[in-house]
Amino acid sequence: MGSVSKEAWIKIYKELQHAASRFPQYYYREFFKRRIRDHFGAAAAGDEQPGAEHYKKAEDLLTVLRRQATVSESYPSSKLVIEKEPPKSSN
């Protein structure tokens, strides 16, 4: 098994976070961002360097996230209360 460089891991992490941020639905977006952060944090805390098979899984996940974000964008939904900006006061 070949080793994957640290730069490649950083790049796939950023791409995964970007793909997750494309979800228009708040709960999906935050869920995937949290899962990605937790997964990479657990891998960084581990003793072993993740191998090429883990990198391949991350690439597959990136493909799935991009596809699902595109599908989700096709079906618009209204924003939740926590996503809406408060009205500006005219004082």
Short mmCIF file of N, CA and C in Angstrom, two decimals:
data_model
loop_
_atom_site.label_atom_id
_atom_site.label_comp_id
_atom_site.label_asym_id
_atom_site.label_seq_id
_atom_site.Cartn_x
_atom_site.Cartn_y
_atom_site.Cartn_z
N MET A 1 0.83 -1.19 0.00
CA MET A 1 0.00 0.00 0.00
C MET A 1 0.88 1.25 0.00
N GLY A 2 0.52 2.17 -0.83
CA GLY A 2 1.26 3.41 -0.88
C GLY A 2 0.82 4.37 0.20
N SER A 3 1.71 5.26 0.52
CA SER A 3 1.41 6.27 1.53
C SER A 3 0.83 7.51 0.86
N VAL A 4 -0.06 8.17 1.56
CA VAL A 4 -0.69 9.38 1.04
C VAL A 4 -0.08 10.57 1.77
N SER A 5 0.28 11.60 1.02
CA SER A 5 0.95 12.76 1.62
C SER A 5 -0.01 13.56 2.49
N LYS A 6 0.57 14.31 3.40
CA LYS A 6 -0.22 15.15 4.30
C LYS A 6 -0.98 16.21 3.51
N GLU A 7 -0.36 16.74 2.46
CA GLU A 7 -1.01 17.75 1.63
C GLU A 7 -2.25 17.20 0.94
N ALA A 8 -2.18 15.93 0.52
CA ALA A 8 -3.34 15.30 -0.12
C ALA A 8 -4.48 15.14 0.88
N TRP A 9 -4.14 14.80 2.14
CA TRP A 9 -5.17 14.67 3.18
C TRP A 9 -5.82 16.02 3.48
N ILE A 10 -5.02 17.06 3.53
CA ILE A 10 -5.55 18.40 3.79
C ILE A 10 -6.47 18.82 2.64
N LYS A 11 -6.05 18.53 1.42
CA LYS A 11 -6.85 18.88 0.25
C LYS A 11 -8.19 18.16 0.26
N ILE A 12 -8.18 16.85 0.54
CA ILE A 12 -9.45 16.10 0.53
C ILE A 12 -10.34 16.56 1.68
N TYR A 13 -9.74 16.92 2.82
CA TYR A 13 -10.52 17.44 3.95
C TYR A 13 -11.23 18.73 3.56
N LYS A 14 -10.50 19.64 2.94
CA LYS A 14 -11.09 20.92 2.52
C LYS A 14 -12.17 20.71 1.46
N GLU A 15 -11.93 19.79 0.54
CA GLU A 15 -12.92 19.51 -0.50
C GLU A 15 -14.18 18.90 0.11
N LEU A 16 -14.02 18.02 1.09
CA LEU A 16 -15.18 17.43 1.77
C LEU A 16 -15.97 18.50 2.51
N GLN A 17 -15.27 19.39 3.22
CA GLN A 17 -15.96 20.46 3.94
C GLN A 17 -16.70 21.39 2.97
N HIS A 18 -16.08 21.68 1.84
CA HIS A 18 -16.72 22.53 0.84
C HIS A 18 -17.96 21.85 0.26
N ALA A 19 -17.85 20.57 -0.04
CA ALA A 19 -18.99 19.83 -0.58
C ALA A 19 -20.12 19.78 0.44
N ALA A 20 -19.78 19.61 1.71
CA ALA A 20 -20.81 19.58 2.76
C ALA A 20 -21.48 20.94 2.90
N SER A 21 -20.74 22.01 2.71
CA SER A 21 -21.31 23.35 2.88
C SER A 21 -22.26 23.72 1.73
N ARG A 22 -22.28 22.93 0.67
CA ARG A 22 -23.18 23.19 -0.46
C ARG A 22 -24.61 22.74 -0.19
N PHE A 23 -24.84 21.95 0.85
CA PHE A 23 -26.20 21.50 1.15
C PHE A 23 -27.05 22.70 1.56
N PRO A 24 -28.20 22.88 0.93
CA PRO A 24 -29.05 24.01 1.32
C PRO A 24 -29.76 23.79 2.66
N GLN A 25 -29.97 22.53 3.04
CA GLN A 25 -30.65 22.23 4.30
C GLN A 25 -29.66 22.29 5.45
N TYR A 26 -30.02 23.06 6.45
CA TYR A 26 -29.14 23.30 7.60
C TYR A 26 -28.71 22.01 8.29
N TYR A 27 -29.65 21.14 8.58
CA TYR A 27 -29.33 19.94 9.35
C TYR A 27 -28.39 19.01 8.60
N TYR A 28 -28.61 18.82 7.30
CA TYR A 28 -27.70 17.98 6.52
C TYR A 28 -26.31 18.61 6.46
N ARG A 29 -26.28 19.91 6.19
CA ARG A 29 -25.00 20.62 6.07
C ARG A 29 -24.19 20.50 7.35
N GLU A 30 -24.81 20.80 8.48
CA GLU A 30 -24.09 20.74 9.75
C GLU A 30 -23.73 19.31 10.15
N PHE A 31 -24.59 18.34 9.84
CA PHE A 31 -24.30 16.94 10.15
C PHE A 31 -23.05 16.48 9.42
N PHE A 32 -22.99 16.72 8.11
CA PHE A 32 -21.84 16.26 7.34
C PHE A 32 -20.57 16.99 7.73
N LYS A 33 -20.66 18.27 7.99
CA LYS A 33 -19.47 19.01 8.42
C LYS A 33 -18.94 18.47 9.74
N ARG A 34 -19.85 18.17 10.67
CA ARG A 34 -19.44 17.62 11.97
C ARG A 34 -18.85 16.22 11.82
N ARG A 35 -19.48 15.38 10.98
CA ARG A 35 -18.97 14.01 10.78
C ARG A 35 -17.58 14.03 10.15
N ILE A 36 -17.37 14.90 9.19
CA ILE A 36 -16.06 15.00 8.54
C ILE A 36 -15.02 15.46 9.55
N ARG A 37 -15.33 16.49 10.31
CA ARG A 37 -14.40 17.00 11.32
C ARG A 37 -14.08 15.93 12.36
N ASP A 38 -15.10 15.23 12.84
CA ASP A 38 -14.89 14.19 13.85
C ASP A 38 -14.08 13.03 13.30
N HIS A 39 -14.37 12.63 12.07
CA HIS A 39 -13.65 11.51 11.46
C HIS A 39 -12.17 11.84 11.28
N PHE A 40 -11.89 13.02 10.77
CA PHE A 40 -10.50 13.39 10.56
C PHE A 40 -9.80 13.64 11.90
N GLY A 41 -10.51 14.15 12.88
CA GLY A 41 -9.93 14.36 14.20
C GLY A 41 -9.57 13.04 14.86
N ALA A 42 -10.44 12.04 14.73
CA ALA A 42 -10.16 10.72 15.30
C ALA A 42 -8.98 10.06 14.59
N ALA A 43 -8.90 10.25 13.28
CA ALA A 43 -7.79 9.67 12.53
C ALA A 43 -6.47 10.34 12.92
N ALA A 44 -6.51 11.65 13.16
CA ALA A 44 -5.29 12.37 13.55
C ALA A 44 -4.84 11.98 14.95
N ALA A 45 -5.78 11.64 15.82
CA ALA A 45 -5.44 11.27 17.19
C ALA A 45 -4.93 9.83 17.28
N GLY A 46 -5.18 9.04 16.25
CA GLY A 46 -4.76 7.64 16.25
C GLY A 46 -3.25 7.51 16.12
N ASP A 47 -2.76 6.32 16.47
CA ASP A 47 -1.33 6.06 16.41
C ASP A 47 -0.83 5.84 14.99
N GLU A 48 -1.66 5.24 14.16
CA GLU A 48 -1.23 4.89 12.81
C GLU A 48 -1.59 5.99 11.81
N GLN A 49 -0.77 6.08 10.80
CA GLN A 49 -1.06 6.98 9.69
C GLN A 49 -2.11 6.30 8.81
N PRO A 50 -3.24 6.96 8.50
CA PRO A 50 -4.23 6.32 7.65
C PRO A 50 -3.64 6.01 6.28
N GLY A 51 -4.01 4.87 5.75
CA GLY A 51 -3.43 4.42 4.50
C GLY A 51 -4.22 4.84 3.28
N ALA A 52 -3.81 4.27 2.17
CA ALA A 52 -4.43 4.60 0.89
C ALA A 52 -5.88 4.16 0.82
N GLU A 53 -6.23 3.08 1.55
CA GLU A 53 -7.62 2.62 1.51
C GLU A 53 -8.56 3.63 2.18
N HIS A 54 -8.07 4.29 3.23
CA HIS A 54 -8.88 5.33 3.87
C HIS A 54 -9.01 6.55 2.96
N TYR A 55 -7.95 6.84 2.23
CA TYR A 55 -8.00 7.95 1.29
C TYR A 55 -9.00 7.67 0.18
N LYS A 56 -9.02 6.43 -0.30
CA LYS A 56 -9.97 6.03 -1.34
C LYS A 56 -11.40 6.17 -0.84
N LYS A 57 -11.65 5.79 0.43
CA LYS A 57 -12.99 5.95 1.01
C LYS A 57 -13.37 7.42 1.09
N ALA A 58 -12.40 8.27 1.43
CA ALA A 58 -12.66 9.71 1.50
C ALA A 58 -13.01 10.27 0.12
N GLU A 59 -12.32 9.79 -0.91
CA GLU A 59 -12.63 10.23 -2.28
C GLU A 59 -14.02 9.77 -2.69
N ASP A 60 -14.38 8.53 -2.32
CA ASP A 60 -15.72 8.03 -2.63
C ASP A 60 -16.78 8.86 -1.90
N LEU A 61 -16.52 9.20 -0.65
CA LEU A 61 -17.45 10.03 0.11
C LEU A 61 -17.59 11.40 -0.52
N LEU A 62 -16.50 11.95 -1.02
CA LEU A 62 -16.55 13.25 -1.69
C LEU A 62 -17.46 13.19 -2.91
N THR A 63 -17.36 12.11 -3.67
CA THR A 63 -18.22 11.94 -4.84
C THR A 63 -19.69 11.88 -4.44
N VAL A 64 -19.97 11.13 -3.38
CA VAL A 64 -21.35 11.00 -2.90
C VAL A 64 -21.87 12.34 -2.39
N LEU A 65 -21.06 13.05 -1.62
CA LEU A 65 -21.49 14.36 -1.09
C LEU A 65 -21.79 15.35 -2.22
N ARG A 66 -20.94 15.38 -3.21
CA ARG A 66 -21.17 16.29 -4.34
C ARG A 66 -22.47 15.95 -5.06
N ARG A 67 -22.69 14.67 -5.29
CA ARG A 67 -23.90 14.24 -5.98
C ARG A 67 -25.14 14.57 -5.15
N GLN A 68 -25.12 14.27 -3.87
CA GLN A 68 -26.27 14.52 -3.02
C GLN A 68 -26.54 16.02 -2.84
N ALA A 69 -25.48 16.81 -2.78
CA ALA A 69 -25.67 18.26 -2.67
C ALA A 69 -26.34 18.80 -3.93
N THR A 70 -25.96 18.27 -5.08
CA THR A 70 -26.58 18.69 -6.34
C THR A 70 -28.05 18.31 -6.36
N VAL A 71 -28.36 17.10 -5.91
CA VAL A 71 -29.76 16.66 -5.85
C VAL A 71 -30.54 17.53 -4.87
N SER A 72 -29.96 17.82 -3.72
CA SER A 72 -30.64 18.64 -2.71
C SER A 72 -30.89 20.06 -3.21
N GLU A 73 -29.97 20.59 -4.01
CA GLU A 73 -30.15 21.92 -4.56
C GLU A 73 -31.31 21.96 -5.56
N SER A 74 -31.64 20.81 -6.14
CA SER A 74 -32.73 20.74 -7.11
C SER A 74 -34.10 20.87 -6.46
N TYR A 75 -34.17 20.57 -5.17
CA TYR A 75 -35.43 20.63 -4.44
C TYR A 75 -35.32 21.69 -3.34
N PRO A 76 -35.68 22.91 -3.66
CA PRO A 76 -35.50 23.99 -2.68
C PRO A 76 -36.38 23.78 -1.44
N SER A 77 -35.86 24.24 -0.34
CA SER A 77 -36.61 24.20 0.92
C SER A 77 -36.49 25.56 1.58
N SER A 78 -37.44 25.84 2.45
CA SER A 78 -37.39 27.13 3.13
C SER A 78 -36.35 27.09 4.24
N LYS A 79 -35.81 28.25 4.55
CA LYS A 79 -34.79 28.33 5.60
C LYS A 79 -35.43 28.19 6.97
N LEU A 80 -34.67 27.65 7.90
CA LEU A 80 -35.12 27.52 9.27
C LEU A 80 -34.97 28.85 9.99
N VAL A 81 -35.58 28.96 11.13
CA VAL A 81 -35.51 30.19 11.91
C VAL A 81 -34.08 30.50 12.31
N ILE A 82 -33.30 29.48 12.63
CA ILE A 82 -31.92 29.71 13.07
C ILE A 82 -31.01 30.14 11.92
N GLU A 83 -31.45 29.96 10.68
CA GLU A 83 -30.66 30.37 9.53
C GLU A 83 -30.97 31.79 9.08
N LYS A 84 -32.14 32.27 9.40
CA LYS A 84 -32.55 33.60 8.95
C LYS A 84 -31.86 34.68 9.76
N GLU A 85 -31.51 35.75 9.07
CA GLU A 85 -30.90 36.89 9.76
C GLU A 85 -31.99 37.70 10.45
N PRO A 86 -31.70 38.21 11.63
CA PRO A 86 -32.71 39.01 12.32
C PRO A 86 -32.96 40.31 11.55
N PRO A 87 -34.17 40.83 11.63
CA PRO A 87 -34.46 42.09 10.93
C PRO A 87 -33.64 43.23 11.52
N LYS A 88 -33.21 44.10 10.66
CA LYS A 88 -32.40 45.24 11.10
C LYS A 88 -33.31 46.33 11.64
N SER A 89 -32.92 46.86 12.76
CA SER A 89 -33.72 47.95 13.34
C SER A 89 -33.32 49.27 12.68
N SER A 90 -34.26 50.15 12.55
CA SER A 90 -34.01 51.43 11.88
C SER A 90 -33.86 52.56 12.89
N ASN A 91 -33.05 52.33 13.89
CA ASN A 91 -32.82 53.36 14.91
C ASN A 91 -31.79 54.33 14.47
#
